N, CA and C atoms as an extended XYZ file, in Angstrom:
357
Properties=species:S:1:pos:R:3:atomname:S:1:resname:S:1:resid:I:1 pbc="F F F"
N        13.614       12.637       -9.529 N   UNK     1
C        13.190       11.333       -9.203 CA  UNK     1
C        13.083       10.436      -10.476 C   UNK     1
N        13.333        9.311      -10.654 N   UNK     2
C        13.427        8.587      -11.601 CA  UNK     2
C        12.033        8.198      -12.357 C   UNK     2
N        11.753        7.827      -13.498 N   UNK     3
C        10.630        7.458      -14.156 CA  UNK     3
C         9.965        6.298      -13.544 C   UNK     3
N        11.046        5.245      -13.006 N   UNK     4
C        10.653        3.945      -12.590 CA  UNK     4
C        10.257        4.038      -11.155 C   UNK     4
N        10.766        4.843      -10.315 N   UNK     5
C        10.241        5.094       -8.825 CA  UNK     5
C         9.073        5.862       -8.651 C   UNK     5
N         8.948        7.014       -9.381 N   UNK     6
C         7.882        7.862       -9.271 CA  UNK     6
C         6.406        7.150       -9.390 C   UNK     6
N         6.271        6.186      -10.471 N   UNK     7
C         4.866        5.496      -10.288 CA  UNK     7
C         4.885        4.578       -9.309 C   UNK     7
N         5.816        3.930       -8.556 N   UNK     8
C         5.657        3.079       -7.722 CA  UNK     8
C         5.303        3.856       -6.417 C   UNK     8
N         5.799        5.230       -6.268 N   UNK     9
C         5.525        5.953       -5.147 CA  UNK     9
C         4.085        6.438       -5.131 C   UNK     9
N         3.776        6.709       -6.449 N   UNK    10
C         2.255        7.044       -6.677 CA  UNK    10
C         1.189        5.901       -6.374 C   UNK    10
N         1.545        4.820       -6.835 N   UNK    11
C         0.663        3.755       -6.358 CA  UNK    11
C         0.638        3.370       -4.977 C   UNK    11
N         1.606        3.552       -4.187 N   UNK    12
C         1.607        3.311       -2.820 CA  UNK    12
C         0.894        4.512       -2.083 C   UNK    12
N         0.995        5.674       -2.688 N   UNK    13
C         0.117        6.765       -2.084 CA  UNK    13
C        -1.386        6.497       -2.238 C   UNK    13
N        -1.819        5.932       -3.441 N   UNK    14
C        -3.120        5.769       -3.664 CA  UNK    14
C        -3.628        4.666       -2.731 C   UNK    14
N        -2.698        3.472       -2.548 N   UNK    15
C        -3.030        2.664       -1.457 CA  UNK    15
C        -3.251        3.174       -0.092 C   UNK    15
N        -2.639        4.121        0.142 N   UNK    16
C        -2.687        4.529        1.583 CA  UNK    16
C        -3.979        5.587        1.684 C   UNK    16
N        -4.136        6.302        0.595 N   UNK    17
C        -5.397        7.054        0.564 CA  UNK    17
C        -6.724        6.146        0.466 C   UNK    17
N        -6.615        5.015       -0.056 N   UNK    18
C        -7.749        4.099       -0.301 CA  UNK    18
C        -7.959        3.181        1.078 C   UNK    18
N        -7.034        2.898        1.880 N   UNK    19
C        -7.032        1.914        2.906 CA  UNK    19
C        -8.274        2.216        3.940 C   UNK    19
N        -8.478        3.447        4.312 N   UNK    20
C        -9.678        3.511        5.141 CA  UNK    20
C       -10.997        3.224        4.497 C   UNK    20
N       -11.190        3.359        3.074 N   UNK    21
C       -12.340        3.216        2.462 CA  UNK    21
C       -12.725        1.727        2.317 C   UNK    21
N       -11.353        0.945        2.256 N   UNK    22
C       -11.490       -0.513        1.956 CA  UNK    22
C       -11.628       -1.253        3.252 C   UNK    22
N       -11.696       -0.611        4.425 N   UNK    23
C       -11.826       -1.425        5.663 CA  UNK    23
C       -12.999       -2.162        6.017 C   UNK    23
N       -13.113       -3.186        6.582 N   UNK    24
C       -14.241       -4.038        6.788 CA  UNK    24
C       -15.500       -3.268        7.317 C   UNK    24
N       -16.533       -3.585        6.783 N   UNK    25
C       -18.072       -3.270        7.378 CA  UNK    25
C       -18.304       -2.009        6.593 C   UNK    25
N       -17.644       -1.626        5.478 N   UNK    26
C       -17.932       -0.172        4.778 CA  UNK    26
C       -18.890       -0.718        3.858 C   UNK    26
N       -19.783       -0.053        3.636 N   UNK    27
C       -20.854       -0.266        2.463 CA  UNK    27
C       -20.300        0.512        1.051 C   UNK    27
N       -19.324        1.265        1.007 N   UNK    28
C       -19.007        1.729       -0.394 CA  UNK    28
C       -17.226        1.696       -0.182 C   UNK    28
N       -16.640        1.442       -1.282 N   UNK    29
C       -15.302        1.377       -1.613 CA  UNK    29
C       -15.056        2.155       -2.769 C   UNK    29
N       -13.954        2.650       -2.762 N   UNK    30
C       -13.502        3.439       -4.130 CA  UNK    30
C       -12.316        2.914       -4.560 C   UNK    30
N       -12.179        2.484       -5.912 N   UNK    31
C       -11.314        2.054       -6.930 CA  UNK    31
C       -10.464        3.019       -6.943 C   UNK    31
N        -9.229        2.989       -6.618 N   UNK    32
C        -8.137        4.375       -6.956 CA  UNK    32
C        -7.055        3.910       -7.560 C   UNK    32
N        -6.504        4.676       -8.401 N   UNK    33
C        -5.254        4.444       -9.031 CA  UNK    33
C        -4.498        5.578       -9.731 C   UNK    33
N        -3.749        5.549      -10.632 N   UNK    34
C        -2.973        6.782      -11.033 CA  UNK    34
C        -2.659        6.660      -12.536 C   UNK    34
N        -2.597        7.965      -13.374 N   UNK    35
C        -2.203        7.752      -14.488 CA  UNK    35
C        -0.746        7.621      -14.572 C   UNK    35
N        -0.266        6.582      -15.221 N   UNK    36
C         1.004        6.295      -15.474 CA  UNK    36
C         1.669        6.938      -16.729 C   UNK    36
N         0.969        6.755      -17.723 N   UNK    37
C         1.385        7.308      -19.200 CA  UNK    37
C         0.178        7.804      -19.803 C   UNK    37
N         0.273        8.914      -20.645 N   UNK    38
C        -0.736        9.477      -21.149 CA  UNK    38
C        -0.158       10.125      -22.545 C   UNK    38
N        -0.866        9.372      -23.755 N   UNK    39
C        -0.657        9.917      -24.743 CA  UNK    39
C        -1.739       10.274      -25.599 C   UNK    39
N        -2.067       11.416      -25.847 N   UNK    40
C        -3.499       11.701      -26.524 CA  UNK    40
C        -4.483       11.461      -25.694 C   UNK    40
N        -5.657       10.558      -26.310 N   UNK    41
C        -6.517        9.856      -25.535 CA  UNK    41
C        -6.352        8.564      -25.002 C   UNK    41
N        -5.016        8.039      -25.164 N   UNK    42
C        -4.787        6.776      -24.597 CA  UNK    42
C        -3.937        6.846      -23.233 C   UNK    42
N        -4.463        6.222      -22.279 N   UNK    43
C        -4.067        6.005      -20.883 CA  UNK    43
C        -3.763        4.680      -20.372 C   UNK    43
N        -2.561        4.784      -19.637 N   UNK    44
C        -2.087        3.626      -19.019 CA  UNK    44
C        -2.160        3.944      -17.713 C   UNK    44
N        -2.888        2.871      -16.764 N   UNK    45
C        -3.126        3.338      -15.588 CA  UNK    45
C        -2.492        2.307      -14.491 C   UNK    45
N        -2.246        2.648      -13.247 N   UNK    46
C        -1.847        1.755      -12.229 CA  UNK    46
C        -2.918        1.519      -11.386 C   UNK    46
N        -4.157        0.641      -11.879 N   UNK    47
C        -5.126        0.304      -11.354 CA  UNK    47
C        -5.586       -1.065      -12.142 C   UNK    47
N        -5.860       -2.180      -11.364 N   UNK    48
C        -6.112       -3.577      -12.204 CA  UNK    48
C        -7.354       -4.308      -11.294 C   UNK    48
N        -7.012       -5.701      -11.763 N   UNK    49
C        -8.093       -6.556      -11.210 CA  UNK    49
C        -8.119       -6.461       -9.741 C   UNK    49
N        -6.951       -6.436       -8.804 N   UNK    50
C        -7.001       -6.311       -7.525 CA  UNK    50
C        -7.565       -5.001       -6.967 C   UNK    50
N        -7.866       -3.992       -7.827 N   UNK    51
C        -8.449       -2.917       -7.492 CA  UNK    51
C        -9.913       -2.731       -7.821 C   UNK    51
N       -10.436       -4.020       -8.401 N   UNK    52
C       -11.615       -3.858       -8.944 CA  UNK    52
C       -11.860       -3.367      -10.215 C   UNK    52
N       -10.907       -3.106      -11.056 N   UNK    53
C       -11.152       -2.465      -12.333 CA  UNK    53
C       -11.653       -3.518      -13.276 C   UNK    53
N       -12.543       -2.966      -14.233 N   UNK    54
C       -13.290       -3.834      -15.180 CA  UNK    54
C       -13.355       -2.907      -16.396 C   UNK    54
N       -13.395       -3.786      -17.674 N   UNK    55
C       -13.810       -3.012      -19.012 CA  UNK    55
C       -15.028       -2.529      -18.776 C   UNK    55
N       -14.990       -1.190      -19.405 N   UNK    56
C       -16.212       -0.255      -19.512 CA  UNK    56
C       -16.620        0.454      -18.265 C   UNK    56
N       -15.760        0.487      -17.079 N   UNK    57
C       -16.106        1.283      -16.049 CA  UNK    57
C       -15.487        2.842      -16.435 C   UNK    57
N       -16.103        3.765      -15.861 N   UNK    58
C       -15.889        5.168      -16.050 CA  UNK    58
C       -15.386        5.598      -14.897 C   UNK    58
N       -14.174        6.331      -14.760 N   UNK    59
C       -13.463        6.723      -13.622 CA  UNK    59
C       -13.138        8.203      -13.661 C   UNK    59
N       -13.330        8.901      -12.711 N   UNK    60
C       -13.258       10.275      -12.625 CA  UNK    60
C       -11.771       10.600      -12.661 C   UNK    60
N       -11.196       11.533      -13.067 N   UNK    61
C        -9.738       11.943      -12.972 CA  UNK    61
C        -9.548       13.343      -11.997 C   UNK    61
N        -8.689       13.238      -11.125 N   UNK    62
C        -8.373       14.312      -10.454 CA  UNK    62
C        -6.869       14.719      -10.491 C   UNK    62
N        -6.576       15.952      -10.446 N   UNK    63
C        -5.214       16.286      -10.500 CA  UNK    63
C        -4.918       16.739       -8.973 C   UNK    63
N        -3.773       16.433       -8.612 N   UNK    64
C        -3.499       16.892       -6.993 CA  UNK    64
C        -2.820       18.354       -7.187 C   UNK    64
N        -3.261       19.302       -6.372 N   UNK    65
C        -2.817       20.692       -6.232 CA  UNK    65
C        -2.408       21.047       -4.883 C   UNK    65
N        -1.468       21.960       -4.872 N   UNK    66
C        -1.060       22.362       -3.492 CA  UNK    66
C        -2.382       23.414       -2.849 C   UNK    66
N        -2.779       23.063       -1.580 N   UNK    67
C        -3.586       23.694       -0.855 CA  UNK    67
C        -3.397       24.097        0.380 C   UNK    67
N        -2.983       25.335        0.817 N   UNK    68
C        -2.609       25.586        2.270 CA  UNK    68
C        -3.656       25.506        2.969 C   UNK    68
N        -4.833       25.382        2.738 N   UNK    69
C        -6.003       25.327        3.657 CA  UNK    69
C        -6.342       23.973        4.142 C   UNK    69
N        -5.789       22.862        3.373 N   UNK    70
C        -6.127       21.632        3.742 CA  UNK    70
C        -5.060       20.854        4.853 C   UNK    70
N        -5.519       19.948        5.483 N   UNK    71
C        -4.634       19.355        6.518 CA  UNK    71
C        -3.468       18.771        5.982 C   UNK    71
N        -3.324       18.167        4.953 N   UNK    72
C        -2.207       17.650        4.257 CA  UNK    72
C        -1.425       18.440        3.425 C   UNK    72
N        -2.031       19.705        3.333 N   UNK    73
C        -1.337       20.760        2.146 CA  UNK    73
C        -1.714       20.374        0.740 C   UNK    73
N        -2.454       19.386        0.481 N   UNK    74
C        -2.723       19.163       -0.974 CA  UNK    74
C        -4.159       18.807       -0.895 C   UNK    74
N        -4.879       18.869       -2.192 N   UNK    75
C        -6.144       18.535       -2.335 CA  UNK    75
C        -6.316       18.033       -3.849 C   UNK    75
N        -7.570       17.512       -4.125 N   UNK    76
C        -7.809       17.219       -5.322 CA  UNK    76
C        -8.457       17.929       -6.138 C   UNK    76
N        -8.483       18.089       -7.512 N   UNK    77
C        -9.331       19.070       -8.450 CA  UNK    77
C        -9.999       18.075       -9.595 C   UNK    77
N       -11.051       18.200       -9.823 N   UNK    78
C       -11.521       17.313      -10.775 CA  UNK    78
C       -11.028       17.850      -12.264 C   UNK    78
N       -10.464       16.937      -12.904 N   UNK    79
C        -9.912       17.160      -14.187 CA  UNK    79
C       -10.619       16.762      -15.494 C   UNK    79
N       -11.395       15.584      -15.275 N   UNK    80
C       -12.188       14.835      -16.419 CA  UNK    80
C       -12.669       13.587      -16.240 C   UNK    80
N       -13.043       12.631      -17.160 N   UNK    81
C       -13.381       11.297      -17.067 CA  UNK    81
C       -12.750       10.500      -18.054 C   UNK    81
N       -12.464        9.222      -17.736 N   UNK    82
C       -11.911        8.189      -18.612 CA  UNK    82
C       -12.719        6.850      -18.399 C   UNK    82
N       -12.544        6.109      -19.372 N   UNK    83
C       -13.159        4.808      -19.585 CA  UNK    83
C       -12.360        3.655      -19.830 C   UNK    83
N       -12.181        2.535      -18.890 N   UNK    84
C       -11.308        1.365      -19.111 CA  UNK    84
C       -11.684        0.712      -20.252 C   UNK    84
N       -10.732        0.562      -21.087 N   UNK    85
C       -10.876       -0.135      -22.331 CA  UNK    85
C       -10.159       -1.698      -22.244 C   UNK    85
N        -9.308       -1.837      -21.391 N   UNK    86
C        -8.585       -3.174      -21.361 CA  UNK    86
C        -8.059       -3.285      -19.825 C   UNK    86
N        -8.225       -4.320      -19.297 N   UNK    87
C        -7.613       -4.581      -18.073 CA  UNK    87
C        -6.362       -5.557      -18.189 C   UNK    87
N        -5.094       -5.366      -17.949 N   UNK    88
C        -4.048       -6.064      -18.415 CA  UNK    88
C        -3.607       -6.971      -17.416 C   UNK    88
N        -3.674       -6.702      -16.127 N   UNK    89
C        -3.470       -7.703      -15.009 CA  UNK    89
C        -3.898       -7.138      -13.636 C   UNK    89
N        -3.280       -7.500      -12.505 N   UNK    90
C        -3.842       -7.009      -11.295 CA  UNK    90
C        -3.430       -5.577      -10.940 C   UNK    90
N        -2.557       -5.080      -11.738 N   UNK    91
C        -2.224       -3.887      -11.341 CA  UNK    91
C        -2.146       -2.891      -12.424 C   UNK    91
N        -2.546       -3.061      -13.646 N   UNK    92
C        -2.615       -2.327      -14.774 CA  UNK    92
C        -3.644       -2.414      -15.535 C   UNK    92
N        -4.068       -1.290      -16.457 N   UNK    93
C        -5.212       -1.289      -17.211 CA  UNK    93
C        -5.094       -0.096      -18.258 C   UNK    93
N        -5.626       -0.227      -19.421 N   UNK    94
C        -5.664        0.850      -20.331 CA  UNK    94
C        -7.109        1.533      -20.412 C   UNK    94
N        -6.948        2.899      -20.747 N   UNK    95
C        -8.179        3.584      -20.673 CA  UNK    95
C        -8.106        4.588      -22.038 C   UNK    95
N        -9.321        5.157      -22.208 N   UNK    96
C        -9.411        6.498      -23.044 CA  UNK    96
C       -10.126        7.745      -22.348 C   UNK    96
N        -9.734        8.721      -22.811 N   UNK    97
C       -10.400        9.953      -22.255 CA  UNK    97
C       -11.903       10.219      -22.855 C   UNK    97
N       -12.778       10.422      -21.918 N   UNK    98
C       -13.998       10.750      -22.190 CA  UNK    98
C       -14.383       12.201      -22.330 C   UNK    98
N       -13.751       12.825      -21.389 N   UNK    99
C       -13.812       14.284      -21.217 CA  UNK    99
C       -12.772       14.689      -20.280 C   UNK    99
N       -12.288       16.024      -20.499 N   UNK   100
C       -11.313       16.821      -19.891 CA  UNK   100
C        -9.924       16.243      -20.268 C   UNK   100
N        -9.087       16.069      -18.980 N   UNK   101
C        -7.552       15.691      -19.349 CA  UNK   101
C        -7.360       14.632      -18.342 C   UNK   101
N        -6.236       13.909      -18.660 N   UNK   102
C        -5.933       12.612      -17.604 CA  UNK   102
C        -4.452       12.824      -17.946 C   UNK   102
N        -3.703       13.775      -17.198 N   UNK   103
C        -2.466       13.742      -17.114 CA  UNK   103
C        -1.631       12.871      -16.340 C   UNK   103
N        -0.312       12.477      -16.730 N   UNK   104
C         0.469       11.768      -15.846 CA  UNK   104
C         0.403       12.251      -14.545 C   UNK   104
N         0.399       11.184      -13.431 N   UNK   105
C         0.228       11.535      -11.977 CA  UNK   105
C        -0.897       12.008      -11.416 C   UNK   105
N        -2.122       11.830      -12.337 N   UNK   106
C        -3.342       12.224      -11.909 CA  UNK   106
C        -3.903       11.223      -11.245 C   UNK   106
N        -4.782       11.380      -10.375 N   UNK   107
C        -5.429       10.126       -9.480 CA  UNK   107
C        -6.717        9.924      -10.212 C   UNK   107
N        -7.168        8.549      -10.428 N   UNK   108
C        -8.539        8.214      -11.004 CA  UNK   108
C        -9.283        7.373       -9.757 C   UNK   108
N       -10.619        7.526       -9.944 N   UNK   109
C       -11.274        7.022       -8.797 CA  UNK   109
C       -12.795        6.638       -9.410 C   UNK   109
N       -13.201        5.345       -8.883 N   UNK   110
C       -14.383        4.868       -9.249 CA  UNK   110
C       -15.172        4.609       -7.979 C   UNK   110
N       -16.400        4.875       -7.612 N   UNK   111
C       -16.984        4.448       -6.396 CA  UNK   111
C       -17.887        3.310       -6.721 C   UNK   111
N       -17.975        2.347       -6.134 N   UNK   112
C       -18.613        1.030       -6.391 CA  UNK   112
C       -19.523        0.764       -5.098 C   UNK   112
N       -20.887        0.351       -5.369 N   UNK   113
C       -21.478       -0.275       -4.086 CA  UNK   113
C       -21.213       -1.590       -3.731 C   UNK   113
N       -21.126       -1.982       -2.433 N   UNK   114
C       -20.704       -3.121       -1.981 CA  UNK   114
C       -21.562       -3.799       -1.096 C   UNK   114
N       -22.100       -5.070       -1.293 N   UNK   115
C       -23.152       -5.583       -0.330 CA  UNK   115
C       -22.387       -5.568        1.006 C   UNK   115
N       -23.268       -5.532        2.190 N   UNK   116
C       -22.610       -5.558        3.545 CA  UNK   116
C       -22.489       -7.009        3.743 C   UNK   116
N       -21.852       -7.516        4.773 N   UNK   117
C       -21.568       -8.604        5.253 CA  UNK   117
C       -23.144       -9.281        5.907 C   UNK   117
N       -23.755       -8.551        6.521 N   UNK   118
C       -24.927       -8.741        7.313 CA  UNK   118
C       -26.254       -8.863        6.293 C   UNK   118
N       -25.938       -8.413        4.873 N   UNK   119
C       -27.247       -8.487        4.212 CA  UNK   119
C       -27.162       -7.850        3.059 C   UNK   119
């Protein structure tokens, strides 16, 4: 798979997995994205303003692993934590590693409380 197609597929997978959490009436939603590039402690993310990303947010990093016992055949395994240092646009941001590892193709998540429409 080419380097240009792989990040696009990962971003689409993140959107599919995040869709149920972003459904109306939900009190919590999860900002999700993926690691596009990783060089030492500097990370480029597929997450931006459209995903609720903001400078200073800390996101958990998960690697996707094969899991024969899960319904999808995959599961996520905690790999570390990163902090957003710059939001570039609607779909991208930069971050640094706080702990653990943030390898390319890892998933990043941040749970945020959201006020309900009723109150």
